Coordinates of C-alpha atoms in Angstrom, one line a residue:
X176 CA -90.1 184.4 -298.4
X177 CA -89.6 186.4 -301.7
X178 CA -91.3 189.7 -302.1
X179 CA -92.0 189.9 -305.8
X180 CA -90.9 193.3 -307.0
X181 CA -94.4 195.4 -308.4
X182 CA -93.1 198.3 -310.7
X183 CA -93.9 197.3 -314.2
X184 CA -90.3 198.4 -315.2
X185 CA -88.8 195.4 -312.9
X186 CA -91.2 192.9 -314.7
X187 CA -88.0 191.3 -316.0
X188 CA -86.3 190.9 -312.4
X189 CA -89.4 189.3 -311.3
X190 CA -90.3 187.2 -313.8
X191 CA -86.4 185.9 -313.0
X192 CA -87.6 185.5 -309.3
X193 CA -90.5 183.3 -310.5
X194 CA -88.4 181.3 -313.3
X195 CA -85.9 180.1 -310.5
X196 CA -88.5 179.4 -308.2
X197 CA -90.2 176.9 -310.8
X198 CA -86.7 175.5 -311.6
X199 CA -86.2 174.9 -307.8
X200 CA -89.6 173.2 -307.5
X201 CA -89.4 170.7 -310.5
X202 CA -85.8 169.3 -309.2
X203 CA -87.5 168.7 -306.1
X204 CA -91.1 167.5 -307.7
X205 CA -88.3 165.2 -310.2
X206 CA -85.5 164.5 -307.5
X207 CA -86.0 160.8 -307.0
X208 CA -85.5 160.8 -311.4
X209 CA -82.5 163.0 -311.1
X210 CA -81.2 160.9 -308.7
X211 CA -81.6 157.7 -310.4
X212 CA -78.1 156.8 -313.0
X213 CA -80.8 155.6 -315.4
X214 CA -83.1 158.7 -315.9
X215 CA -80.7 161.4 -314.8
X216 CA -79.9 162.8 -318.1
X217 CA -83.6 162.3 -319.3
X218 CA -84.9 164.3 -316.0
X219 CA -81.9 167.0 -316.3
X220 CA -83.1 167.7 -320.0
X221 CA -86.3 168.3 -319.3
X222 CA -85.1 170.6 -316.3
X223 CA -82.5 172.7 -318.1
X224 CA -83.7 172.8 -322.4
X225 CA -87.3 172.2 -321.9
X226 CA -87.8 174.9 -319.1
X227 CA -84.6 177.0 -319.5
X228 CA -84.2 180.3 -318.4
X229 CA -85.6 182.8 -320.8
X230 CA -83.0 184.4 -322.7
X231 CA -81.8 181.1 -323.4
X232 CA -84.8 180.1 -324.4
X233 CA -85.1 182.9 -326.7
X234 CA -81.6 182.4 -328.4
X235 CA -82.9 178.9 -328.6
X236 CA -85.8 179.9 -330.6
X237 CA -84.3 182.6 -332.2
X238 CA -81.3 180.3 -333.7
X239 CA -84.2 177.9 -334.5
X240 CA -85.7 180.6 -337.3
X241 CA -82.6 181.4 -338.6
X242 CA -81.6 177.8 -339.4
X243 CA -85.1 176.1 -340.3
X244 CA -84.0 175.7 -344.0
X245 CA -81.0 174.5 -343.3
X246 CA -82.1 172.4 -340.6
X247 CA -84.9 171.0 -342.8
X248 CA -82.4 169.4 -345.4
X249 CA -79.9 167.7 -342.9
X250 CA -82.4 166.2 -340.3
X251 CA -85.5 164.0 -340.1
X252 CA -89.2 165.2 -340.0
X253 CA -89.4 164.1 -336.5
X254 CA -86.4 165.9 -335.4
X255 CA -87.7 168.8 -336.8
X256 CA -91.0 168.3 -335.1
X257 CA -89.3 167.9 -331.1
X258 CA -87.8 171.0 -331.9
X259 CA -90.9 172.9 -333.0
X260 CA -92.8 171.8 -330.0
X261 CA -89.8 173.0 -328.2
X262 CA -90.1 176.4 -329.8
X263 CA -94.2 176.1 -329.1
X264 CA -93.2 175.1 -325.3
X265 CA -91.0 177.8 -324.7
X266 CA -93.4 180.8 -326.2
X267 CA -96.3 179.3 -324.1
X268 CA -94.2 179.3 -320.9
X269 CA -93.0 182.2 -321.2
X270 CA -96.2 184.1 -322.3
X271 CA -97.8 182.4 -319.0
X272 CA -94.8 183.2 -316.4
X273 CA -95.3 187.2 -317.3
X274 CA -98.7 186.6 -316.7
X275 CA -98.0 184.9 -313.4
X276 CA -95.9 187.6 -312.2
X277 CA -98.3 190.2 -313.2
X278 CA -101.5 188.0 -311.6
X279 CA -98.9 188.0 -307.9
X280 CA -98.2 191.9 -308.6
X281 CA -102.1 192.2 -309.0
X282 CA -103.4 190.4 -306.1
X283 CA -100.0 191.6 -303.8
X284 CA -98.7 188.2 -302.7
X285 CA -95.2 187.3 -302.2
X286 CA -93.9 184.7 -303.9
X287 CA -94.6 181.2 -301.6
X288 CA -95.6 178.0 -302.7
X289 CA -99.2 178.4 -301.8
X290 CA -99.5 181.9 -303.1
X291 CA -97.9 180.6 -306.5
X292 CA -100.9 178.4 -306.5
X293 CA -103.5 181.1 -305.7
X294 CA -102.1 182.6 -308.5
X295 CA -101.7 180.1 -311.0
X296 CA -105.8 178.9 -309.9
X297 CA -106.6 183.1 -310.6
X298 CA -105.0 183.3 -314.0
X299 CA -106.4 180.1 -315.2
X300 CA -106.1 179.3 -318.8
X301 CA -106.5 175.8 -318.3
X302 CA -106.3 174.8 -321.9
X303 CA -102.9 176.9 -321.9
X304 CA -101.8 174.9 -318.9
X305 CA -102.9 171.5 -320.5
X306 CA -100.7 172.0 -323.8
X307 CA -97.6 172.9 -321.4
X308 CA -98.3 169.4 -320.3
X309 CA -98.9 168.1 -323.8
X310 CA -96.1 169.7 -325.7
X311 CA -93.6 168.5 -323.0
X312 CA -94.9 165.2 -323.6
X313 CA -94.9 164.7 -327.1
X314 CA -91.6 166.5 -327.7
X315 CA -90.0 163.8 -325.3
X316 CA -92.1 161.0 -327.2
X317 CA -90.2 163.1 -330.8
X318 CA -87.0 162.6 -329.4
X319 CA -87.5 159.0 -328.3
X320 CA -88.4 158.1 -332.0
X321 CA -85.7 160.3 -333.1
X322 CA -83.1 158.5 -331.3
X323 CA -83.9 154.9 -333.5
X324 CA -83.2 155.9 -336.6
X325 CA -80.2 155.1 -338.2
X326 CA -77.2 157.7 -338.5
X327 CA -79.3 160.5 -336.4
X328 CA -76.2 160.7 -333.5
X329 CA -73.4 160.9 -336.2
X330 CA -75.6 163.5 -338.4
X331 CA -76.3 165.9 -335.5
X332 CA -72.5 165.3 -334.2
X333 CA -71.7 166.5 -337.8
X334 CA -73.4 169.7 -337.3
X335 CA -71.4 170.7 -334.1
X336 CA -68.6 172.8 -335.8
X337 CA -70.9 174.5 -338.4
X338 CA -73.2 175.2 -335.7
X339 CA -70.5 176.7 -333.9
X340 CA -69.5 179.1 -336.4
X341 CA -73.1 180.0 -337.0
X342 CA -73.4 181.1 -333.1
X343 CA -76.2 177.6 -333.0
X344 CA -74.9 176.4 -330.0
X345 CA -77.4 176.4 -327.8
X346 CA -79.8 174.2 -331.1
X347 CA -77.2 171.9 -331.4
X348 CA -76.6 171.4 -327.2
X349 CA -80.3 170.8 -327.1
X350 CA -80.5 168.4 -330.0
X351 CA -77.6 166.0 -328.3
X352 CA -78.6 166.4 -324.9
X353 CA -82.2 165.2 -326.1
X354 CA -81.1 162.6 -328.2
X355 CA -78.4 161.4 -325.8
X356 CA -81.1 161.2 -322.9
X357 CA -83.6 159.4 -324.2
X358 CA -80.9 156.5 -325.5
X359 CA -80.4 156.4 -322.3
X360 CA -83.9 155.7 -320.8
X361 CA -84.8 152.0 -320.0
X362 CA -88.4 153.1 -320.9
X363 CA -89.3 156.6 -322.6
X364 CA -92.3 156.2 -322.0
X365 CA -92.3 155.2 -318.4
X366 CA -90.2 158.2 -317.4
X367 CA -93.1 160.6 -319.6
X368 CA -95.6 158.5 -317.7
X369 CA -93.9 160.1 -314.5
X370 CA -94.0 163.8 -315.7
X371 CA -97.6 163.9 -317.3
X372 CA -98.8 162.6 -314.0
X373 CA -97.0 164.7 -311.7
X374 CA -97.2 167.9 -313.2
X375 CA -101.3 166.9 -314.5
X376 CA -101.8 166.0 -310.5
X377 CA -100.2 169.7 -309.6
X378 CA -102.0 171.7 -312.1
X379 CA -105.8 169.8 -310.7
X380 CA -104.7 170.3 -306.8
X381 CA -104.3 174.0 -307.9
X382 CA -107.0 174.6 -309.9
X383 CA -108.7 172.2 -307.3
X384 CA -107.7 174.4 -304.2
X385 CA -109.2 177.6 -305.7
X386 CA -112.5 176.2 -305.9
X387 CA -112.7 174.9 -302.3
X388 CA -111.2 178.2 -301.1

């Protein structure tokens, strides 16, 4: 059991706590796709760019400001679009992870996998919770179009050594470990069939389970 840490001042070491803890819980929700050869990369994409830690996310989206101009000349529209939803996901998550740890903190539970979903029923934001869904979805479905058109692999291979010197490597590991996934995939839409159902499923049991308790 994990005691979440309460002073306000540790909110960072907690909100670590939690981030793992969610990490741990989608391999094992996902293991049967991260153990298949055919959606292994998709499923390790979605667990290590799509919910990253937060400072990498931050770099991420930081990196992602810096370089829109730039970005917006060498790549395609939908390109740029799976990388603003992925700049949309990560802000959501991470606005609603500090407000997990502070809903745990506030009703005094340690961090378990029932008291995570006490929690996450008693901060609610449904709609918030719904988009996470959404955006994870549709920047997978970006990515799946991205990947047909012609030249994109050579085009975003191009960009590795300027994005290098520019400090965008964490951009540029994101946009080929996307792209290289979902080329991958038998079906796209098969394996996003599998996380919109799994992850819509969790977030009704939990909403579900605060209204029976």
């Amino acid at each position: 059991m994990q005691q979440l840490r309460v002073a306000e001042g540790e909110l960072a070491a907690s909100l670590t706590q939690l981030q793992s803890w969610q990490r741990a819980r989608l391999a094992q929700t996902y293991a049967d796709q991260l153990a298949d050869p055919a959606t292994e990369p998709a499923g390790r994409f979605f667990l290590e760019q799509l919910y990253c830690p937060a400072d990498q996310a931050a770099q991420r989206d930081a990196d992602v400001q810096r370089i829109v101009p730039t970005l917006a000349k060498l790549l395609p529209e939908v390109a740029l679009q799976a990388i603003g939803d992925a700049v949309s996901l990560d802000l959501l998550s991470a606005e609603l992870d500090v407000e997990m740890v502070r809903t745990l903190v506030r009703l005094r539970l340690p961090l378990t996998e029932a008291n995570y979903g006490t929690a996450y029923a008693a901060l609610g934001r449904a709609a918030d919770r719904q988009r996470q869904i959404d955006l994870t979805r549709r920047c997978g479905e970006l990515l799946a179009q991205a990947i047909k058109l012609p030249l994109i692999m050579p085009t975003v291979k191009m960009m590795e050594l300027p994005a290098k010197a520019a400090g965008l490597q964490r951009l540029h590991t994101f946009l080929v470990q996307g792209l290289v996934a979902f080329k991958k995939l038998p079906s796209p839409k098969a394996f996003l069939d599998v996380i919109e159902g799994r992850e819509t499923a969790l977030m009704q049991g939990w909403f579900a389970s605060q209204r029976v308790a």
